Amino acid sequence: MTRRALITGVVALTALGAGSARVVDPFTLGVASGDPTPDGVVLWTRLAPYPLAENGLGGMPSRVVEVSWELARDERFRHVVRRGRQWARPESGFSVHVEVGGLEPGREYFYRFATGGHLSRTGRTRTTPAPGTMTTPLTMAFASCAQYEHGYFTAYRRLAEDEPDLVLHLGDYQYEYRKGVHVAPNGNVREVDGPETVTLADYRHRYAQYKSDADLQAAHAAAPWAVVWDDHDVADNWAGSHYSKPEIPQPDFPARRAAAAQAYYENMPIRSKPRGFDLRLYRRVGWGGLTTFHMLDTRQYRDDQPCGDGIKPCPERLEPTRTMLGAEQERWLLDGFRTSSARWDVLGQQVFFSQYDHTPGPVQETNLDAWDGYAADRDRVVAGFSSVRNAVVLTGDVHAAWGAEVKERWDDPASRTAGTEIAGTSITSGGDGSEVYPETPEWFAENPHIKYFNNRRGYVRTRFSPDEVRVDFRGLDHVSRPGAPVSTKASFVIEDRVPGLNPV
Ligand SMILES: [Fe+2]
């Protein structure tokens, strides 16, 4: 079937009428799906014939536009199982979120959208296996930290080529800076359009530029995603209602956070809608009886960073009342551990979890924006690991690949290992990086629970089965030019009931 016949077919099916065809394709931002369940998934697109329109509305006329969608068992849409129509509205940035239900568990589907005689590309998605089942392994890839200026999004393309069943994005999907402010060590390879993102129009405009990237579109079209935000999706190192960058006064940070939350919703395949300032992102994605992903929000409910943030000695970081998750999310997480019957309980979260002392000797210098700045809350989470069979922590933010053992007492290497942390490197942030360990033997001696480090850009591919999780740290030799091949820099296995990383 030719593309033209396909378009005609969709138009006839949905009675959109060929006469209404606009000249310019409105599907320039691709398609996405997310938050799968055993019987449904969210389908997403956003109309923008001119993605770089400064008002953030992508060149759309200021009226509602009807969009039709269909979901099929096969890539050629011979067996369509669901179809419908939805309005793309100016007040939602012309985004479309379709919550499809009534599907079969553990099955692959294909979807596409049409409007005004234009047809979107086809996306592939899937439902999760039926609750309790563990028959098929899960291939999950996770990524974070894609600063547009710092490199080409080749890692997203390579991730798509791995054909994962599920993708987790752990934050810093986009960065707020204006051109020239945050430059990669070897210089920026391309530039963002527009000012630092502060208003809703700014954030919409920035998302549209990112989403025009073909490699990113390929990753979205390959699998359902489950996403959480980190700091740069709003502003560098924000904490709850606090934002304290002395160089940029923020008289109305709550309004900025509300704008960022609205734009995040509009651009992600998620169910949760923001209510002003608040966007509930913590949630669970179950994968049969095999894996439960507890997706966390470590930004929105946290206390301000202690000792004015940064990497330094800070006794205040140990205060028992300090919270990273907030009381409600913490309770929700610990309840989730207690009631879990999954083989693997996985935290999909943003900032470095394990203790990481940056300086040799008795003085501890830790990153106060990470869990080290919220040590008592981390202790409560680690204590909760005792009620699950296997605890695995996935991390973004740090722009390098790390593997670590989560210890019951960090300063006692002989203490029990309670879980395993896998930190993914960035898609681009930091530029090309290097193979060379900047860390010395003294540094590893200071942090004996940290087992692996690599400073290339990429993502992590995991394969969950009942007996083990295989972890492949996938890396690219460069992001400053397009088209780098990917290779596995290191592989580890986590065995059932044996936390820690075994080299393969
Ligand atoms: Fe980042």
Short mmCIF file of C-alpha atoms and ligand atoms in Angstrom, two decimals:
data_model
loop_
_atom_site.label_atom_id
_atom_site.label_comp_id
_atom_site.label_asym_id
_atom_site.label_seq_id
_atom_site.Cartn_x
_atom_site.Cartn_y
_atom_site.Cartn_z
CA MET A 1 0.00 0.00 0.00
CA THR A 2 1.43 3.41 -0.90
CA ARG A 3 1.55 6.24 1.60
CA ARG A 4 -0.99 8.15 -0.51
CA ALA A 5 -3.44 5.25 -0.44
CA LEU A 6 -2.89 4.94 3.28
CA ILE A 7 -3.71 8.61 3.84
CA THR A 8 -6.81 8.33 1.68
CA GLY A 9 -7.82 5.26 3.64
CA VAL A 10 -7.48 7.00 6.98
CA VAL A 11 -9.35 10.07 5.74
CA ALA A 12 -12.17 7.90 4.42
CA LEU A 13 -12.29 5.90 7.65
CA THR A 14 -12.51 8.95 9.81
CA ALA A 15 -14.57 11.12 7.44
CA LEU A 16 -12.16 14.01 7.85
CA GLY A 17 -12.56 15.04 4.21
CA ALA A 18 -9.70 15.65 1.80
CA GLY A 19 -10.83 19.22 1.17
CA SER A 20 -9.63 20.34 4.60
CA ALA A 21 -6.00 19.35 3.92
CA ARG A 22 -3.48 21.92 5.12
CA VAL A 23 -0.34 22.35 3.10
CA VAL A 24 2.10 21.97 5.98
CA ASP A 25 2.42 18.71 7.95
CA PRO A 26 1.29 19.27 11.56
CA PHE A 27 2.95 16.04 12.78
CA THR A 28 6.49 17.46 13.00
CA LEU A 29 6.93 16.47 16.67
CA GLY A 30 6.35 12.76 16.20
CA VAL A 31 4.24 10.40 18.29
CA ALA A 32 4.69 8.74 21.67
CA SER A 33 3.06 6.32 24.05
CA GLY A 34 3.45 5.77 27.76
CA ASP A 35 2.38 4.51 31.18
CA PRO A 36 1.25 1.07 29.94
CA THR A 37 -1.06 -1.13 32.02
CA PRO A 38 -2.28 -4.70 31.36
CA ASP A 39 -5.22 -3.33 29.34
CA GLY A 40 -4.21 0.12 28.12
CA VAL A 41 -1.68 2.79 27.28
CA VAL A 42 -1.54 6.55 26.70
CA LEU A 43 -1.04 7.67 23.10
CA TRP A 44 0.40 11.12 22.49
CA THR A 45 1.04 13.63 19.75
CA ARG A 46 1.19 17.41 19.48
CA LEU A 47 0.34 19.44 16.40
CA ALA A 48 2.95 21.97 15.30
CA PRO A 49 3.34 22.74 11.57
CA TYR A 50 5.96 25.38 12.54
CA PRO A 51 7.70 24.00 15.66
CA LEU A 52 9.85 27.07 16.31
CA ALA A 53 6.96 29.58 16.50
CA GLU A 54 7.97 31.83 19.40
CA ASN A 55 4.56 31.81 21.07
CA GLY A 56 5.03 28.05 21.63
CA LEU A 57 1.89 27.15 19.68
CA GLY A 58 3.71 25.69 16.68
CA GLY A 59 1.99 27.84 14.07
CA MET A 60 -1.47 26.44 14.80
CA PRO A 61 -4.57 28.61 14.39
CA SER A 62 -6.19 29.59 17.70
CA ARG A 63 -9.10 27.16 17.54
CA VAL A 64 -9.72 23.53 18.43
CA VAL A 65 -8.71 20.96 15.82
CA GLU A 66 -10.08 17.45 15.50
CA VAL A 67 -7.55 14.62 15.42
CA SER A 68 -8.42 11.01 14.71
CA TRP A 69 -6.37 8.06 15.93
CA GLU A 70 -6.28 4.34 15.47
CA LEU A 71 -4.56 1.42 17.15
CA ALA A 72 -3.97 -1.91 15.45
CA ARG A 73 -2.47 -5.32 16.07
CA ASP A 74 -0.24 -4.98 13.03
CA GLU A 75 2.05 -2.36 11.57
CA ARG A 76 0.02 -2.17 8.34
CA PHE A 77 -3.24 -1.46 10.21
CA ARG A 78 -5.12 -4.43 8.76
CA HIS A 79 -6.45 -5.39 12.19
CA VAL A 80 -7.51 -2.14 13.82
CA VAL A 81 -8.81 -2.79 17.34
CA ARG A 82 -9.56 0.75 18.55
CA ARG A 83 -10.12 4.11 16.90
CA GLY A 84 -11.52 7.43 17.92
CA ARG A 85 -11.32 11.22 17.72
CA GLN A 86 -10.06 13.82 20.08
CA TRP A 87 -9.76 17.61 20.15
CA ALA A 88 -6.36 19.28 20.11
CA ARG A 89 -6.91 22.51 22.04
CA PRO A 90 -4.92 25.76 22.13
CA GLU A 91 -5.02 25.74 25.97
CA SER A 92 -3.24 22.36 25.93
CA GLY A 93 -0.65 23.48 23.40
CA PHE A 94 -2.41 21.40 20.71
CA SER A 95 -1.31 18.22 22.44
CA VAL A 96 -3.40 15.06 22.24
CA HIS A 97 -3.48 12.43 25.03
CA VAL A 98 -5.57 9.36 24.28
CA GLU A 99 -6.09 6.91 27.16
CA VAL A 100 -6.79 3.66 25.34
CA GLY A 101 -8.37 0.84 27.36
CA GLY A 102 -9.82 -2.62 26.77
CA LEU A 103 -6.65 -4.09 25.24
CA GLU A 104 -5.12 -7.52 25.74
CA PRO A 105 -2.26 -7.88 28.23
CA GLY A 106 1.34 -8.47 27.19
CA ARG A 107 0.82 -7.63 23.55
CA GLU A 108 2.37 -5.36 20.94
CA TYR A 109 0.25 -2.71 19.19
CA PHE A 110 0.75 0.00 16.57
CA TYR A 111 -0.88 3.44 16.47
CA ARG A 112 -1.07 6.62 14.39
CA PHE A 113 -2.94 9.89 14.15
CA ALA A 114 -4.54 11.84 11.30
CA THR A 115 -5.84 15.36 10.83
CA GLY A 116 -6.60 17.60 7.88
CA GLY A 117 -5.48 15.01 5.34
CA HIS A 118 -2.15 14.43 7.09
CA LEU A 119 -1.09 11.17 8.64
CA SER A 120 1.45 10.84 11.45
CA ARG A 121 4.19 8.28 11.52
CA THR A 122 3.38 4.94 13.14
CA GLY A 123 4.39 4.23 16.71
CA ARG A 124 4.90 0.85 18.32
CA THR A 125 3.69 0.25 21.85
CA ARG A 126 2.68 -2.56 24.17
CA THR A 127 0.56 -3.43 27.15
CA THR A 128 2.14 -4.91 30.27
CA PRO A 129 1.75 -8.62 31.05
CA ALA A 130 -1.23 -9.75 33.14
CA PRO A 131 -0.71 -9.25 36.90
CA GLY A 132 1.29 -12.04 38.50
CA THR A 133 2.66 -13.52 35.26
CA MET A 134 6.39 -13.95 34.76
CA THR A 135 6.61 -15.92 31.55
CA THR A 136 8.47 -13.50 29.27
CA PRO A 137 11.61 -11.53 30.09
CA LEU A 138 11.45 -7.73 29.96
CA THR A 139 13.92 -5.62 28.00
CA MET A 140 13.91 -2.14 29.48
CA ALA A 141 16.20 0.74 28.50
CA PHE A 142 16.62 3.87 30.57
CA ALA A 143 17.99 7.30 29.75
CA SER A 144 18.35 10.80 31.13
CA CYS A 145 20.00 14.17 30.58
CA ALA A 146 19.74 15.20 26.94
CA GLN A 147 21.09 18.72 26.62
CA TYR A 148 20.39 19.66 23.02
CA GLU A 149 23.38 21.98 22.64
CA HIS A 150 25.88 19.42 23.93
CA GLY A 151 25.50 16.80 21.24
CA TYR A 152 23.47 14.88 18.72
CA PHE A 153 20.79 12.58 20.10
CA THR A 154 22.36 9.46 18.49
CA ALA A 155 22.00 7.55 21.78
CA TYR A 156 18.22 7.84 21.48
CA ARG A 157 18.46 6.33 17.97
CA ARG A 158 20.60 3.43 19.23
CA LEU A 159 18.20 2.87 22.11
CA ALA A 160 15.34 2.59 19.59
CA GLU A 161 17.36 0.09 17.54
CA ASP A 162 17.62 -2.15 20.63
CA GLU A 163 13.81 -2.49 20.42
CA PRO A 164 13.11 -2.38 24.17
CA ASP A 165 9.71 -3.33 25.55
CA LEU A 166 9.75 -0.28 27.82
CA VAL A 167 11.78 2.92 28.15
CA LEU A 168 12.23 4.86 31.38
CA HIS A 169 13.27 8.50 31.21
CA LEU A 170 14.68 9.73 34.51
CA GLY A 171 14.71 13.46 33.92
CA ASP A 172 16.51 16.37 32.26
CA TYR A 173 14.62 15.60 29.10
CA GLN A 174 15.27 19.22 28.24
CA TYR A 175 17.38 22.05 29.67
CA GLU A 176 16.22 25.56 30.47
CA TYR A 177 19.24 27.62 29.40
CA ARG A 178 19.35 30.20 26.66
CA LYS A 179 21.96 29.99 23.93
CA GLY A 180 25.58 30.08 25.04
CA VAL A 181 24.98 29.86 28.81
CA HIS A 182 25.81 26.23 29.54
CA VAL A 183 28.50 25.12 27.14
CA ALA A 184 29.90 21.57 26.82
CA PRO A 185 33.64 21.14 27.62
CA ASN A 186 34.45 20.85 23.91
CA GLY A 187 31.94 23.48 22.80
CA ASN A 188 28.32 23.27 21.76
CA VAL A 189 27.50 21.42 18.56
CA ARG A 190 24.15 23.14 17.97
CA GLU A 191 22.12 25.87 19.64
CA VAL A 192 18.73 26.23 21.23
CA ASP A 193 16.24 28.81 20.10
CA GLY A 194 14.71 31.38 22.45
CA PRO A 195 15.35 32.75 25.95
CA GLU A 196 15.86 30.82 29.20
CA THR A 197 12.57 29.01 29.73
CA VAL A 198 10.44 30.84 32.29
CA THR A 199 6.95 31.26 30.78
CA LEU A 200 4.63 28.60 29.41
CA ALA A 201 5.35 29.87 25.88
CA ASP A 202 9.10 29.45 26.51
CA TYR A 203 8.77 25.87 27.73
CA ARG A 204 6.41 24.92 24.87
CA HIS A 205 8.79 26.45 22.35
CA ARG A 206 11.78 24.58 23.83
CA TYR A 207 9.95 21.22 23.88
CA ALA A 208 8.95 21.76 20.25
CA GLN A 209 12.57 22.29 19.26
CA TYR A 210 13.71 19.15 21.11
CA LYS A 211 10.86 17.08 19.76
CA SER A 212 11.72 18.05 16.19
CA ASP A 213 14.82 15.87 16.58
CA ALA A 214 14.48 12.70 14.46
CA ASP A 215 16.54 10.52 16.82
CA LEU A 216 14.38 11.44 19.80
CA GLN A 217 11.25 10.78 17.72
CA ALA A 218 12.59 7.32 16.82
CA ALA A 219 13.02 6.45 20.51
CA HIS A 220 9.48 7.53 21.34
CA ALA A 221 8.04 5.60 18.39
CA ALA A 222 9.86 2.40 19.43
CA ALA A 223 8.22 1.63 22.79
CA PRO A 224 6.05 2.99 25.59
CA TRP A 225 7.88 5.31 28.00
CA ALA A 226 7.45 5.99 31.68
CA VAL A 227 8.87 9.41 32.49
CA VAL A 228 9.73 11.48 35.54
CA TRP A 229 11.23 14.95 35.59
CA ASP A 230 14.37 16.26 37.27
CA ASP A 231 15.66 19.77 37.87
CA HIS A 232 16.34 21.07 34.35
CA ASP A 233 12.84 20.22 33.18
CA VAL A 234 11.99 23.21 35.40
CA ALA A 235 15.19 24.99 36.51
CA ASP A 236 18.66 23.99 37.76
CA ASN A 237 18.59 22.36 41.24
CA TRP A 238 15.10 23.51 42.20
CA ALA A 239 13.79 22.03 45.46
CA GLY A 240 10.07 22.05 46.22
CA SER A 241 8.97 25.68 46.16
CA HIS A 242 12.60 26.86 46.47
CA TYR A 243 14.78 28.12 43.70
CA SER A 244 17.82 30.03 44.79
CA LYS A 245 20.21 30.91 42.03
CA PRO A 246 21.65 34.24 43.10
CA GLU A 247 22.53 35.17 39.51
CA ILE A 248 18.92 34.88 38.32
CA PRO A 249 16.36 36.43 40.70
CA GLN A 250 13.10 34.44 40.71
CA PRO A 251 10.41 36.63 42.26
CA ASP A 252 7.70 34.19 41.21
CA PHE A 253 9.19 30.69 41.12
CA PRO A 254 5.80 29.02 41.79
CA ALA A 255 4.47 30.53 38.54
CA ARG A 256 7.53 29.26 36.69
CA ARG A 257 7.11 25.78 38.16
CA ALA A 258 3.42 25.79 37.16
CA ALA A 259 4.37 26.76 33.57
CA ALA A 260 6.98 23.99 33.44
CA ALA A 261 4.47 21.45 34.84
CA GLN A 262 1.87 22.38 32.24
CA ALA A 263 4.38 22.12 29.39
CA TYR A 264 5.72 18.82 30.77
CA TYR A 265 2.22 17.35 30.73
CA GLU A 266 1.57 18.64 27.23
CA ASN A 267 4.73 17.04 25.89
CA MET A 268 4.77 13.68 27.65
CA PRO A 269 2.63 10.53 27.26
CA ILE A 270 1.36 10.65 30.85
CA ARG A 271 -2.07 10.46 32.47
CA SER A 272 -1.54 12.93 35.27
CA LYS A 273 -2.59 16.54 34.58
CA PRO A 274 -1.07 19.42 36.53
CA ARG A 275 -3.17 21.38 38.99
CA GLY A 276 -1.44 24.71 38.94
CA PHE A 277 1.79 24.27 40.84
CA ASP A 278 1.35 20.51 41.40
CA LEU A 279 1.93 17.60 39.05
CA ARG A 280 1.62 14.13 40.53
CA LEU A 281 4.35 12.12 38.84
CA TYR A 282 5.10 9.44 41.41
CA ARG A 283 3.29 6.28 40.37
CA ARG A 284 3.83 2.58 39.74
CA VAL A 285 4.22 0.72 36.48
CA GLY A 286 3.85 -3.02 37.01
CA TRP A 287 5.28 -5.60 34.62
CA GLY A 288 3.33 -8.72 35.53
CA GLY A 289 4.78 -10.50 38.54
CA LEU A 290 8.30 -9.84 37.31
CA THR A 291 8.98 -6.17 38.01
CA THR A 292 7.31 -3.24 39.71
CA PHE A 293 8.69 0.17 38.81
CA HIS A 294 8.18 2.75 41.55
CA MET A 295 8.61 6.02 39.65
CA LEU A 296 9.66 8.73 42.09
CA ASP A 297 9.63 12.52 42.12
CA THR A 298 12.66 13.67 44.13
CA ARG A 299 12.21 17.37 43.25
CA GLN A 300 8.70 18.46 44.06
CA TYR A 301 8.43 17.52 47.75
CA ARG A 302 12.02 17.80 48.97
CA ASP A 303 13.46 20.13 51.57
CA ASP A 304 15.83 22.77 50.30
CA GLN A 305 19.43 21.55 49.87
CA PRO A 306 21.36 21.86 53.16
CA CYS A 307 24.34 24.17 53.68
CA GLY A 308 23.42 26.21 50.61
CA ASP A 309 23.80 23.28 48.15
CA GLY A 310 27.05 22.30 46.40
CA ILE A 311 29.69 19.65 47.20
CA LYS A 312 31.14 20.24 50.67
CA PRO A 313 31.24 18.94 54.25
CA CYS A 314 27.81 19.53 55.84
CA PRO A 315 26.67 17.96 59.15
CA GLU A 316 23.15 19.33 58.54
CA ARG A 317 22.70 16.76 55.77
CA LEU A 318 22.30 14.07 58.45
CA GLU A 319 19.37 15.73 60.26
CA PRO A 320 16.68 13.08 60.81
CA THR A 321 13.76 15.34 59.84
CA ARG A 322 15.12 16.16 56.38
CA THR A 323 13.02 14.76 53.54
CA MET A 324 13.69 14.04 49.88
CA LEU A 325 10.36 12.39 49.06
CA GLY A 326 7.98 14.30 51.33
CA ALA A 327 5.90 12.46 53.94
CA GLU A 328 3.13 11.38 51.59
CA GLN A 329 5.32 9.98 48.81
CA GLU A 330 7.58 8.26 51.36
CA ARG A 331 4.57 6.53 52.94
CA TRP A 332 3.29 5.57 49.49
CA LEU A 333 6.68 4.05 48.61
CA LEU A 334 7.12 2.11 51.85
CA ASP A 335 3.52 0.84 51.64
CA GLY A 336 4.28 -0.23 48.07
CA PHE A 337 7.31 -2.21 49.25
CA ARG A 338 5.27 -3.90 51.99
CA THR A 339 2.49 -5.00 49.63
CA SER A 340 4.73 -5.91 46.68
CA SER A 341 4.88 -9.47 45.43
CA ALA A 342 7.12 -8.62 42.48
CA ARG A 343 10.34 -10.49 41.86
CA TRP A 344 12.15 -7.16 41.30
CA ASP A 345 11.18 -3.82 42.88
CA VAL A 346 12.82 -1.00 40.98
CA LEU A 347 13.06 2.70 41.83
CA GLY A 348 12.96 4.91 38.73
CA GLN A 349 14.39 8.10 40.17
CA GLN A 350 16.57 11.10 39.49
CA VAL A 351 19.58 11.78 41.72
CA PHE A 352 22.56 9.71 42.91
CA PHE A 353 21.42 7.38 45.68
CA SER A 354 24.56 5.83 47.16
CA GLN A 355 26.90 7.74 49.42
CA TYR A 356 29.68 9.32 47.39
CA ASP A 357 32.50 10.97 49.25
CA HIS A 358 34.35 13.28 46.87
CA THR A 359 37.47 13.68 48.98
CA PRO A 360 40.01 11.22 50.49
CA GLY A 361 40.48 11.19 54.24
CA PRO A 362 38.12 11.47 57.19
CA VAL A 363 36.33 14.62 55.96
CA GLN A 364 33.24 13.83 53.86
CA GLU A 365 32.43 16.09 50.96
CA THR A 366 29.20 14.97 49.33
CA ASN A 367 26.81 16.32 46.72
CA LEU A 368 24.08 18.01 48.77
CA ASP A 369 21.62 18.03 45.85
CA ALA A 370 21.70 14.20 45.77
CA TRP A 371 20.48 11.68 48.40
CA ASP A 372 23.61 12.44 50.44
CA GLY A 373 21.93 15.74 51.31
CA TYR A 374 18.91 13.80 52.61
CA ALA A 375 20.67 10.92 54.36
CA ALA A 376 17.98 10.07 56.94
CA ASP A 377 15.30 9.77 54.28
CA ARG A 378 17.62 7.47 52.34
CA ASP A 379 18.05 5.33 55.48
CA ARG A 380 14.26 4.98 55.72
CA VAL A 381 14.04 3.87 52.08
CA VAL A 382 16.91 1.38 52.50
CA ALA A 383 15.22 -0.02 55.62
CA GLY A 384 12.12 -0.53 53.45
CA PHE A 385 14.15 -2.71 51.05
CA SER A 386 13.95 -5.48 53.66
CA SER A 387 10.28 -6.06 52.79
CA VAL A 388 10.93 -6.76 49.09
CA ARG A 389 12.70 -9.68 47.46
CA ASN A 390 15.09 -7.62 45.28
CA ALA A 391 15.61 -3.84 45.33
CA VAL A 392 17.21 -2.04 42.39
CA VAL A 393 17.71 1.74 42.20
CA LEU A 394 17.91 3.40 38.79
CA THR A 395 19.40 6.89 38.61
CA GLY A 396 19.82 9.78 36.16
CA ASP A 397 21.39 13.21 36.71
CA VAL A 398 25.09 12.34 37.02
CA HIS A 399 26.08 12.31 33.32
CA ALA A 400 28.23 9.20 33.67
CA ALA A 401 27.58 5.48 34.08
CA TRP A 402 27.96 4.08 37.60
CA GLY A 403 27.26 0.81 39.37
CA ALA A 404 27.11 0.59 43.16
CA GLU A 405 26.11 -1.62 46.05
CA VAL A 406 23.56 0.01 48.35
CA LYS A 407 24.91 -0.58 51.86
CA GLU A 408 23.01 -0.69 55.12
CA ARG A 409 25.83 1.38 56.70
CA TRP A 410 27.83 3.33 54.15
CA ASP A 411 30.94 3.78 56.23
CA ASP A 412 31.17 0.08 57.07
CA PRO A 413 32.14 -1.94 53.96
CA ALA A 414 31.39 -5.15 55.91
CA SER A 415 27.75 -4.17 56.44
CA ARG A 416 25.01 -5.89 54.51
CA THR A 417 24.32 -4.96 50.89
CA ALA A 418 20.62 -4.11 50.73
CA GLY A 419 20.21 -3.31 47.05
CA THR A 420 21.90 -2.37 43.80
CA GLU A 421 22.19 1.05 42.16
CA ILE A 422 22.60 1.55 38.43
CA ALA A 423 23.14 5.12 37.28
CA GLY A 424 22.75 5.77 33.58
CA THR A 425 24.98 8.17 31.73
CA SER A 426 23.60 11.15 29.81
CA ILE A 427 22.26 11.10 26.27
CA THR A 428 24.45 14.16 25.50
CA SER A 429 25.02 16.32 28.59
CA GLY A 430 28.74 16.96 29.06
CA GLY A 431 29.69 16.30 25.44
CA ASP A 432 31.83 13.42 24.15
CA GLY A 433 33.38 12.42 27.49
CA SER A 434 36.24 9.92 27.63
CA GLU A 435 37.13 6.31 28.33
CA VAL A 436 39.73 7.33 30.85
CA TYR A 437 38.89 7.04 34.53
CA PRO A 438 39.42 10.41 36.12
CA GLU A 439 38.99 8.58 39.42
CA THR A 440 42.08 7.31 41.22
CA PRO A 441 42.60 4.15 43.30
CA GLU A 442 42.36 6.38 46.40
CA TRP A 443 38.93 7.53 45.23
CA PHE A 444 37.66 3.96 44.86
CA ALA A 445 39.18 3.11 48.25
CA GLU A 446 37.15 5.97 49.71
CA ASN A 447 33.94 4.60 48.15
CA PRO A 448 34.39 0.82 48.13
CA HIS A 449 30.71 0.17 47.41
CA ILE A 450 31.07 1.92 44.01
CA LYS A 451 32.04 -0.79 41.54
CA TYR A 452 31.91 0.76 38.11
CA PHE A 453 32.35 4.09 36.37
CA ASN A 454 32.42 5.13 32.71
CA ASN A 455 32.32 8.62 31.25
CA ARG A 456 30.85 8.10 27.78
CA ARG A 457 27.36 9.22 26.65
CA GLY A 458 24.64 6.62 26.09
CA TYR A 459 21.98 4.73 28.02
CA VAL A 460 21.50 1.50 29.97
CA ARG A 461 19.87 -1.61 28.57
CA THR A 462 18.49 -4.08 31.08
CA ARG A 463 16.91 -7.49 30.76
CA PHE A 464 14.75 -8.70 33.63
CA SER A 465 14.05 -12.38 34.08
CA PRO A 466 13.02 -14.35 37.19
CA ASP A 467 16.60 -15.44 37.96
CA GLU A 468 18.61 -12.31 37.19
CA VAL A 469 18.80 -8.80 35.78
CA ARG A 470 21.37 -8.30 33.11
CA VAL A 471 22.71 -4.76 32.85
CA ASP A 472 24.48 -3.50 29.70
CA PHE A 473 26.06 -0.05 29.94
CA ARG A 474 25.73 1.19 26.37
CA GLY A 475 28.10 3.95 25.24
CA LEU A 476 28.96 6.04 22.18
CA ASP A 477 32.47 7.23 21.32
CA HIS A 478 31.20 10.67 20.35
CA VAL A 479 28.08 12.85 20.25
CA SER A 480 29.75 15.92 18.72
CA ARG A 481 29.12 14.43 15.26
CA PRO A 482 26.01 12.47 14.25
CA GLY A 483 25.92 8.74 13.62
CA ALA A 484 28.21 7.17 16.21
CA PRO A 485 27.83 3.40 16.62
CA VAL A 486 26.99 2.09 20.09
CA SER A 487 28.87 -0.55 22.04
CA THR A 488 28.48 -2.25 25.39
CA LYS A 489 31.11 -0.75 27.69
CA ALA A 490 30.47 -3.24 30.48
CA SER A 491 27.90 -5.85 31.50
CA PHE A 492 26.87 -7.02 34.94
CA VAL A 493 24.36 -9.44 36.34
CA ILE A 494 22.30 -9.01 39.50
CA GLU A 495 21.23 -12.41 40.80
CA ASP A 496 17.90 -13.11 42.44
CA ARG A 497 18.17 -12.55 46.22
CA VAL A 498 21.83 -11.50 45.89
CA PRO A 499 22.10 -7.70 45.67
CA GLY A 500 25.26 -6.34 44.02
CA LEU A 501 26.87 -6.40 40.59
CA ASN A 502 28.61 -9.45 39.11
CA PRO A 503 30.80 -8.67 36.06
CA VAL A 504 29.94 -10.67 32.95
FE FE B 1 21.40 16.55 33.72
#
